[in-house]
Coordinates of N, CA and C in Angstrom, one line a residue:
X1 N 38.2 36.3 64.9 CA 38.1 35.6 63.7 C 37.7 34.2 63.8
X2 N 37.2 33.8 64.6 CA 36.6 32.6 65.1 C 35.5 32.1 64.4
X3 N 35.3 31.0 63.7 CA 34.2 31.1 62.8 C 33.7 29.4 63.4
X4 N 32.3 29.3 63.3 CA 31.8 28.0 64.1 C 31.0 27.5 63.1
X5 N 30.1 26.1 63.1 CA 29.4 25.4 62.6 C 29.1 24.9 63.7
X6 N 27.5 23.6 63.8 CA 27.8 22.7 64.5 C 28.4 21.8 65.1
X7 N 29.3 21.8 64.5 CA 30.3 20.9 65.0 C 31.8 21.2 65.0
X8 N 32.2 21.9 63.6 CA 33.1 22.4 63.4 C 33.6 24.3 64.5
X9 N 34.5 24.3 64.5 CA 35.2 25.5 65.3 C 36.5 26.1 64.1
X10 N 36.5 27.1 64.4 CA 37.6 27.2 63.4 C 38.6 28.2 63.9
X11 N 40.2 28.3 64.7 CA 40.4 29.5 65.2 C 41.9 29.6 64.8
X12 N 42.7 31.2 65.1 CA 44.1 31.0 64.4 C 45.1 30.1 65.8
X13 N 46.0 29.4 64.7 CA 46.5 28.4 66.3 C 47.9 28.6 65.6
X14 N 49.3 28.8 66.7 CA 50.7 29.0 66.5 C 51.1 28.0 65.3
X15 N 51.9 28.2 64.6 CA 51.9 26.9 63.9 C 53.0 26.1 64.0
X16 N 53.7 26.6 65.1 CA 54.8 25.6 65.5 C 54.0 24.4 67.2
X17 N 51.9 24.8 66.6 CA 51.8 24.2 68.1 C 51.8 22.9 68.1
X18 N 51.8 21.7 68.8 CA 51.4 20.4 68.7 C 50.5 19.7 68.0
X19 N 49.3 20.1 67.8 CA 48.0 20.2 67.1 C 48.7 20.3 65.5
X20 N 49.0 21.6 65.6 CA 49.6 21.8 64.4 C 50.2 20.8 63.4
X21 N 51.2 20.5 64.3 CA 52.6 19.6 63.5 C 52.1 18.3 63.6
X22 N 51.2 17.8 64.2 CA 50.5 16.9 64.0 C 49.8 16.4 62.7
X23 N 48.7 17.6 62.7 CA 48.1 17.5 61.3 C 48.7 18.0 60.2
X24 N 50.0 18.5 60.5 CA 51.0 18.7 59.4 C 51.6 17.6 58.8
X25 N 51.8 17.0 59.8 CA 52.5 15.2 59.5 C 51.1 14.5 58.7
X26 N 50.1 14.8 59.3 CA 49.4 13.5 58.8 C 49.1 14.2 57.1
X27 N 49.1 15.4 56.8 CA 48.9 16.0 55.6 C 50.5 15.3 54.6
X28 N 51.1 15.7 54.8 CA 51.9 15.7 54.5 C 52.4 14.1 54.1
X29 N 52.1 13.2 55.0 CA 51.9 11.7 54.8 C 51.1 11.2 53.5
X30 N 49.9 12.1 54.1 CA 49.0 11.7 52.2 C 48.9 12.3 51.1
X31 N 49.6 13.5 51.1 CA 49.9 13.9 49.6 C 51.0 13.5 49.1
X32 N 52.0 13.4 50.1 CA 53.3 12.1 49.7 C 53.0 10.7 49.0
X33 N 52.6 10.1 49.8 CA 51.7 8.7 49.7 C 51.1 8.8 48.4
X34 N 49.9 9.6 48.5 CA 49.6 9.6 46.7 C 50.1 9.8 46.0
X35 N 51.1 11.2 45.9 CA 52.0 11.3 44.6 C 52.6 10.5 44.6
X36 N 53.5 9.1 45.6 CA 54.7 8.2 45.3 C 53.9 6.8 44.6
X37 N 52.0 6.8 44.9 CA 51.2 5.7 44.6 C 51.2 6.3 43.0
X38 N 50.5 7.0 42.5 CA 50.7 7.6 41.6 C 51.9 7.2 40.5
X39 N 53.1 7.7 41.0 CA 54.0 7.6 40.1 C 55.1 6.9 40.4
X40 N 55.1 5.8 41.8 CA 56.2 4.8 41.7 C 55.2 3.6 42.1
X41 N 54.1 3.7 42.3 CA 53.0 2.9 43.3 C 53.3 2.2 44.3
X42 N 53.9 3.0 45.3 CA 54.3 2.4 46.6 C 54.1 4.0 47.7
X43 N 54.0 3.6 49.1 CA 54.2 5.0 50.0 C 55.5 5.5 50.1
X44 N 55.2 6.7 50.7 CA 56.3 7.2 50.2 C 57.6 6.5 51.4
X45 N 58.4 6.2 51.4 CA 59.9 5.8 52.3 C 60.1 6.9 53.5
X46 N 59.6 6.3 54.8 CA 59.6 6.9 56.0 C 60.9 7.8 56.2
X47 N 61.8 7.6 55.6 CA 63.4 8.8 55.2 C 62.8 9.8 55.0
X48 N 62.6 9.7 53.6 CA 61.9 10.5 53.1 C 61.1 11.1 53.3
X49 N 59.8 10.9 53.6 CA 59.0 11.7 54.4 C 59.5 12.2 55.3
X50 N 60.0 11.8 56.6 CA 61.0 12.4 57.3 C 61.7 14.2 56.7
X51 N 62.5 13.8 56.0 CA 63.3 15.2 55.2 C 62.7 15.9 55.0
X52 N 61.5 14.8 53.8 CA 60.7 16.2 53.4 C 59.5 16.9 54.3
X53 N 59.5 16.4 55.1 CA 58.6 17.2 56.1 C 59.3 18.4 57.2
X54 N 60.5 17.9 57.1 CA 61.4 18.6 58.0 C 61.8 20.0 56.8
X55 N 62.3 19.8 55.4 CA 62.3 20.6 54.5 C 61.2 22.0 53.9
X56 N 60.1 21.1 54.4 CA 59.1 21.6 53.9 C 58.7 22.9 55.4
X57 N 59.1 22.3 56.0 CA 58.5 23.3 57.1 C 58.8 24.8 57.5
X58 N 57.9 25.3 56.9 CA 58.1 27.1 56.6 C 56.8 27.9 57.6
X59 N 57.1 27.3 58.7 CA 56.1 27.9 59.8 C 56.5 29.5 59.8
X60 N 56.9 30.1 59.7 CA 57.0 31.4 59.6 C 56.3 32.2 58.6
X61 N 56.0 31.7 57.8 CA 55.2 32.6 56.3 C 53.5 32.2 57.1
X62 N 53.2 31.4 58.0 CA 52.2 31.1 58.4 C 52.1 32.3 59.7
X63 N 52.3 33.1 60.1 CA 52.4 33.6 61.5 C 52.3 35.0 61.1
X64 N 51.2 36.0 61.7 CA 51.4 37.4 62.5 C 52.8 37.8 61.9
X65 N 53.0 39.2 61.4 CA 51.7 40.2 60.9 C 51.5 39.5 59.4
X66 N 52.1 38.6 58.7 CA 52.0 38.7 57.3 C 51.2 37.4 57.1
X67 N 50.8 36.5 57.9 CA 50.1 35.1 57.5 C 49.3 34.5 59.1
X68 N 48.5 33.5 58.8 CA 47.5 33.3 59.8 C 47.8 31.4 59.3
X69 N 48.2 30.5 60.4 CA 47.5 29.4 60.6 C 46.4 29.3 60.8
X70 N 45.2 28.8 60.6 CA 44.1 28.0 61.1 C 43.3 26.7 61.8
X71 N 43.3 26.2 62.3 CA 42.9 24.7 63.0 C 41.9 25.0 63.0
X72 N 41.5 23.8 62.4 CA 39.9 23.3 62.7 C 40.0 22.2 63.6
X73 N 38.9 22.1 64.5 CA 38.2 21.4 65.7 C 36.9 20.9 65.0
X74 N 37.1 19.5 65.0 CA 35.4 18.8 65.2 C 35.1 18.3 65.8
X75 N 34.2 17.9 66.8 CA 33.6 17.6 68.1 C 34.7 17.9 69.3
X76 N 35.5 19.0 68.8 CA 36.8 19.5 69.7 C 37.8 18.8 69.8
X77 N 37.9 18.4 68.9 CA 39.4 17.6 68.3 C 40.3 18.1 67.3
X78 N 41.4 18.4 67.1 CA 42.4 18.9 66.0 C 41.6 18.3 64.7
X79 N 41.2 18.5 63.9 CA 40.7 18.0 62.6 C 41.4 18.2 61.1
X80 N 41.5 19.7 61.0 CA 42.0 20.3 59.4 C 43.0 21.6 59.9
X81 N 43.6 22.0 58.8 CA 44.4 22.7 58.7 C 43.9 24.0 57.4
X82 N 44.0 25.2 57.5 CA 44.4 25.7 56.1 C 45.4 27.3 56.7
X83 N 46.2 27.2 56.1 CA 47.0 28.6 56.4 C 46.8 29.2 55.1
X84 N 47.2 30.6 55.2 CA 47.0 32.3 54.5 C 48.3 32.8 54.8
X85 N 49.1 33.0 53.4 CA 49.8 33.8 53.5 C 50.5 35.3 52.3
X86 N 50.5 36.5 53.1 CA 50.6 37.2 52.2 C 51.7 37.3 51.1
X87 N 51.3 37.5 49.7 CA 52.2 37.7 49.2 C 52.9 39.2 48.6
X88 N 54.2 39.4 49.0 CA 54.5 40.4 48.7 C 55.3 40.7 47.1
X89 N 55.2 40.1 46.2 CA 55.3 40.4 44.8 C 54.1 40.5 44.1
X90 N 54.5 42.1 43.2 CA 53.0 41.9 42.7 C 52.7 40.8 41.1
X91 N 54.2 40.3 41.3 CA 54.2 39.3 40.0 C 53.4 38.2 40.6
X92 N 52.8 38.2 41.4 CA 52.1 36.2 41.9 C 51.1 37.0 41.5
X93 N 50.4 38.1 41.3 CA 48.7 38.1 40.7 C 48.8 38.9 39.9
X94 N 49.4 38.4 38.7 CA 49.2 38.9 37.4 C 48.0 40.1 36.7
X95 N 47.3 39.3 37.3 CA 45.5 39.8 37.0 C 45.3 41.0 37.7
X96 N 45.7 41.0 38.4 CA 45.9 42.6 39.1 C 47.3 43.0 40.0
X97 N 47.8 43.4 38.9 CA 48.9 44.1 39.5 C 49.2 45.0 40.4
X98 N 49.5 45.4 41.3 CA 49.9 46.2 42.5 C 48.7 46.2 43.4
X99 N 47.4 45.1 43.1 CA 46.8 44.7 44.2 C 47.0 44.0 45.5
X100 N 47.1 43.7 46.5 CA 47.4 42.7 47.6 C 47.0 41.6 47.2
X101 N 47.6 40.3 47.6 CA 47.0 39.2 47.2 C 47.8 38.3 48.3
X102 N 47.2 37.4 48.5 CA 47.4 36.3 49.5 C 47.5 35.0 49.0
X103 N 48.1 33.7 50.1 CA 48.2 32.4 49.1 C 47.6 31.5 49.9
X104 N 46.7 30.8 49.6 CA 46.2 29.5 50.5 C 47.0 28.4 51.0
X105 N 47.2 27.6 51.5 CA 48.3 26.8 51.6 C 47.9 25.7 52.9
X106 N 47.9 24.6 52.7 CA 47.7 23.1 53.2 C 46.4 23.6 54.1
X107 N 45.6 23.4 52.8 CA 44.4 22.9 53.7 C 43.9 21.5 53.9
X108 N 43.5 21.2 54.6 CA 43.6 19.2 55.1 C 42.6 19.2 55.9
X109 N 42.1 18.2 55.8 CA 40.8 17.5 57.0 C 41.3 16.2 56.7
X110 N 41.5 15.8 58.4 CA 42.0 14.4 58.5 C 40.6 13.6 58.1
X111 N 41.0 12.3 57.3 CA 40.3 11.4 56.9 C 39.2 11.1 57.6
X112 N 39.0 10.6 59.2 CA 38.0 11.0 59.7 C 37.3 11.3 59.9
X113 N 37.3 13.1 59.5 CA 36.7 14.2 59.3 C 35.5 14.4 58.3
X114 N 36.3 13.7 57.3 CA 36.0 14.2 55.8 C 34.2 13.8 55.7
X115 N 33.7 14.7 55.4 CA 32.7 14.6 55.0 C 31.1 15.3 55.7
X116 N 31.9 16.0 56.8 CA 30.9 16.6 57.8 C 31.5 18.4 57.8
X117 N 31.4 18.8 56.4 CA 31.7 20.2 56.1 C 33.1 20.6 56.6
X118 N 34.0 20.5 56.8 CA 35.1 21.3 57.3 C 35.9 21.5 56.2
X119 N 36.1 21.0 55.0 CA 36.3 21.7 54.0 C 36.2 23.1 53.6
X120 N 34.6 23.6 53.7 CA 34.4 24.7 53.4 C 34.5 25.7 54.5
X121 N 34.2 25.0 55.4 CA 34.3 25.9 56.6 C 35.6 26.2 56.9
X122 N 36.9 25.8 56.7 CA 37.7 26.3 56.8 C 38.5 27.2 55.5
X123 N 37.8 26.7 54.3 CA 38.1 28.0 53.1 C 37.6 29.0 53.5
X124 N 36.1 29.3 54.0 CA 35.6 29.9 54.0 C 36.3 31.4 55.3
X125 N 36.7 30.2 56.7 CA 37.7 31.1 57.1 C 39.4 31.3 56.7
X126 N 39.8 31.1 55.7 CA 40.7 31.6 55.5 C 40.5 32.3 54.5
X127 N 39.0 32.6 53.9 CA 39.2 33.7 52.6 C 39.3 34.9 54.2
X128 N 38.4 34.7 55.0 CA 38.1 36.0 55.9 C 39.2 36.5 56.6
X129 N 40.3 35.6 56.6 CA 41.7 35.6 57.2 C 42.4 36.8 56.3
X130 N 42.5 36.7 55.3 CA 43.2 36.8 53.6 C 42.6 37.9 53.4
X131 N 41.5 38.5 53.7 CA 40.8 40.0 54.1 C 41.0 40.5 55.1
X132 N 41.6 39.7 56.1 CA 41.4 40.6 57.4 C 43.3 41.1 57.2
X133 N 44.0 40.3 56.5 CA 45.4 40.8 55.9 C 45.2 41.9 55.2
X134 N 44.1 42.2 54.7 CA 44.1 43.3 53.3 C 44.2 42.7 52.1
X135 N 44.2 41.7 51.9 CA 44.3 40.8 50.6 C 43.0 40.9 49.4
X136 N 43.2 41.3 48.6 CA 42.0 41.8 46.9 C 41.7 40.3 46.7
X137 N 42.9 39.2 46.6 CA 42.6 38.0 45.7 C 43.5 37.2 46.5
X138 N 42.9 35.9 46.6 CA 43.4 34.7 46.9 C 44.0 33.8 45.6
X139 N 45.2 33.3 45.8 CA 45.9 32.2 44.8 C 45.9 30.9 45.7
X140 N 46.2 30.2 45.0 CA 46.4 28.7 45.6 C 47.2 27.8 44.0
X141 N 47.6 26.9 44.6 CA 48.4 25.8 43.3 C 47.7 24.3 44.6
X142 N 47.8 23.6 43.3 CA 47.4 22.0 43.5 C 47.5 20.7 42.8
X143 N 47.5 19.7 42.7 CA 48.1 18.7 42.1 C 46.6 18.1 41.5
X144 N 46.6 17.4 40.2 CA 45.5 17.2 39.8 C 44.9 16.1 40.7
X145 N 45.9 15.0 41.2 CA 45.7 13.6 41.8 C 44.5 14.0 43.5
X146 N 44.8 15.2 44.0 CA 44.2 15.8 45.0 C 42.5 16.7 44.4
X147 N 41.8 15.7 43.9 CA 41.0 16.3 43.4 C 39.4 16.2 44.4
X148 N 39.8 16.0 45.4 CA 39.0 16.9 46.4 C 39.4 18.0 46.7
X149 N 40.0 18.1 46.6 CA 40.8 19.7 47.1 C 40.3 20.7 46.0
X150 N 40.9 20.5 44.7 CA 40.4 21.1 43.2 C 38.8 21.3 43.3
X151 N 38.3 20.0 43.7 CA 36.8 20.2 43.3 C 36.2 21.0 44.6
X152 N 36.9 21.0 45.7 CA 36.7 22.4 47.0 C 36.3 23.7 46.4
X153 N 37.5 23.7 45.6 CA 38.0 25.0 45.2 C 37.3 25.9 43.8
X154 N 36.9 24.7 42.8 CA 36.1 25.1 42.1 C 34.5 25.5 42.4
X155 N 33.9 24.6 43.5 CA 32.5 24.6 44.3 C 32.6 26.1 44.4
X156 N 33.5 26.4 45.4 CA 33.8 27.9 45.8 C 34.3 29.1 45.3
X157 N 34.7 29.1 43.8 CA 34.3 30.1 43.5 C 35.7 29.9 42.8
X158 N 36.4 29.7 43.0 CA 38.0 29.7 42.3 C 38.1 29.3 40.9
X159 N 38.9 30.1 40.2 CA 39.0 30.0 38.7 C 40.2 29.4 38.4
X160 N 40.6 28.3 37.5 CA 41.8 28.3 37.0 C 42.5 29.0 36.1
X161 N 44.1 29.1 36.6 CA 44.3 30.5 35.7 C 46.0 29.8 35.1
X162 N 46.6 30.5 34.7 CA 48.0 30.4 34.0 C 49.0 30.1 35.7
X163 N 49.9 29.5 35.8 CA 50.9 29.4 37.1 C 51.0 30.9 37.1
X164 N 51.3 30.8 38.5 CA 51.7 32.0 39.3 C 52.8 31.6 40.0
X165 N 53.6 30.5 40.2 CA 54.6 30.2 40.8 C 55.1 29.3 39.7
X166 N 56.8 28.2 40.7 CA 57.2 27.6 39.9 C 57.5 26.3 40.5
X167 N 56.1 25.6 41.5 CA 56.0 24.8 42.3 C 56.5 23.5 41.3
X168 N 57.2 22.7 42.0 CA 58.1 21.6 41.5 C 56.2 20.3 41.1
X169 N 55.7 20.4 42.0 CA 54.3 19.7 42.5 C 53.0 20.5 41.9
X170 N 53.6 21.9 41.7 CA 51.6 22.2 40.8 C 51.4 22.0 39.7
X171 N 49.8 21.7 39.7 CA 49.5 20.8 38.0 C 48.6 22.3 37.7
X172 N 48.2 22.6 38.6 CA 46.8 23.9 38.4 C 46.9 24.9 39.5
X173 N 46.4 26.0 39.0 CA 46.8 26.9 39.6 C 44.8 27.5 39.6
X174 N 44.4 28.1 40.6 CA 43.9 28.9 40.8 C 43.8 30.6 41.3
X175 N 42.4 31.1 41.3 CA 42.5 32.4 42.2 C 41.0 32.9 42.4
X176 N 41.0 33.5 43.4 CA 39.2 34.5 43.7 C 39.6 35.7 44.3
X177 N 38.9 36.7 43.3 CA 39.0 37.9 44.4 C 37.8 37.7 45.3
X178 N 38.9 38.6 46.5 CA 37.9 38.6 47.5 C 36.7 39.6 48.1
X179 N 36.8 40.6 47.1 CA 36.1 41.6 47.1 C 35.2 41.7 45.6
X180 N 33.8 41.8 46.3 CA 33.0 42.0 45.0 C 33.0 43.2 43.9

């Protein structure tokens, strides 16, 4: 399930690995940071981040047999993130009920990165991840302030649709089937 570019690599990596929690911190730092700029205009309080990174971390829904981390590598360096995971209610895809469906979740290209394709290249392998689960349709939620991410997601094919969860943080909700 190895998918390449020029520069980019893209392969499934443990997600409790070093690499990992790395670029989980630094994600996690700037969607913090913006939402706390955003709506208190300051970063977010090193505590806090702290917790909530410690809170947030649900490496298990990312792992064999039911979900896949991802790492992206650019010029062979840890770069982005996106995990896949299945979901097993058929209330999260409304639109087709008793279909399989899968959920996208922290996709990130460190700042450095940005701008030399690994965005797509890494949607691109996690739709193929999210198929290789058996998954009809991909969901994802996102915050409007992350609108690189949104504008990823619309480029590629994703439609906005009514919530599918009851994320404290989603402003929009998307989905694509993955089958034509």
């Amino acid at each position: 399930m190895a998918a390449m570019t020029s520069t980019w690599t893209v392969s499934p990596e443990p997600s409790d690995s070093p690499a990992a929690l790395a670029l989980w911190r630094a994600y996690y730092t700037e969607v913090s940071d913006r939402w706390f700029q955003v709506h208190e205009g300051r970063d977010t309080p090193a505590d806090e981040l702290e917790r909530e990174v410690v809170a947030s971390n649900d490496h298990a829904v990312l792992t064999p047999p039911s979900g896949v981390l991802l790492l992206g590598r650019h010029g062979g360096e840890p770069a982005g993130t996106a995990g896949v995971r299945l979901l097993h209610d058929d209330s999260a895809a409304p639109e087709e009920p008793g279909e399989p469906a899968a959920e996208l979740k922290r996709v990130f290209v460190r700042e450095e990165a940005r701008g030399t394709g690994g965005g797509p290249v890494l949607l691109a392998a996690a739709e193929d991840a999210a198929r290789a689960l058996g998954a009809a349709t991909m969901l994802l939620d996102t915050r409007d302030d992350l609108a690189e991410a949104w504008s990823l997601y619309e480029r590629s094919g994703y439609e906005r649709t009514a919530p599918h969860n009851h994320s404290a943080y989603a402003e929009r909700w998307y989905r694509k089937r993955l089958w034509a």
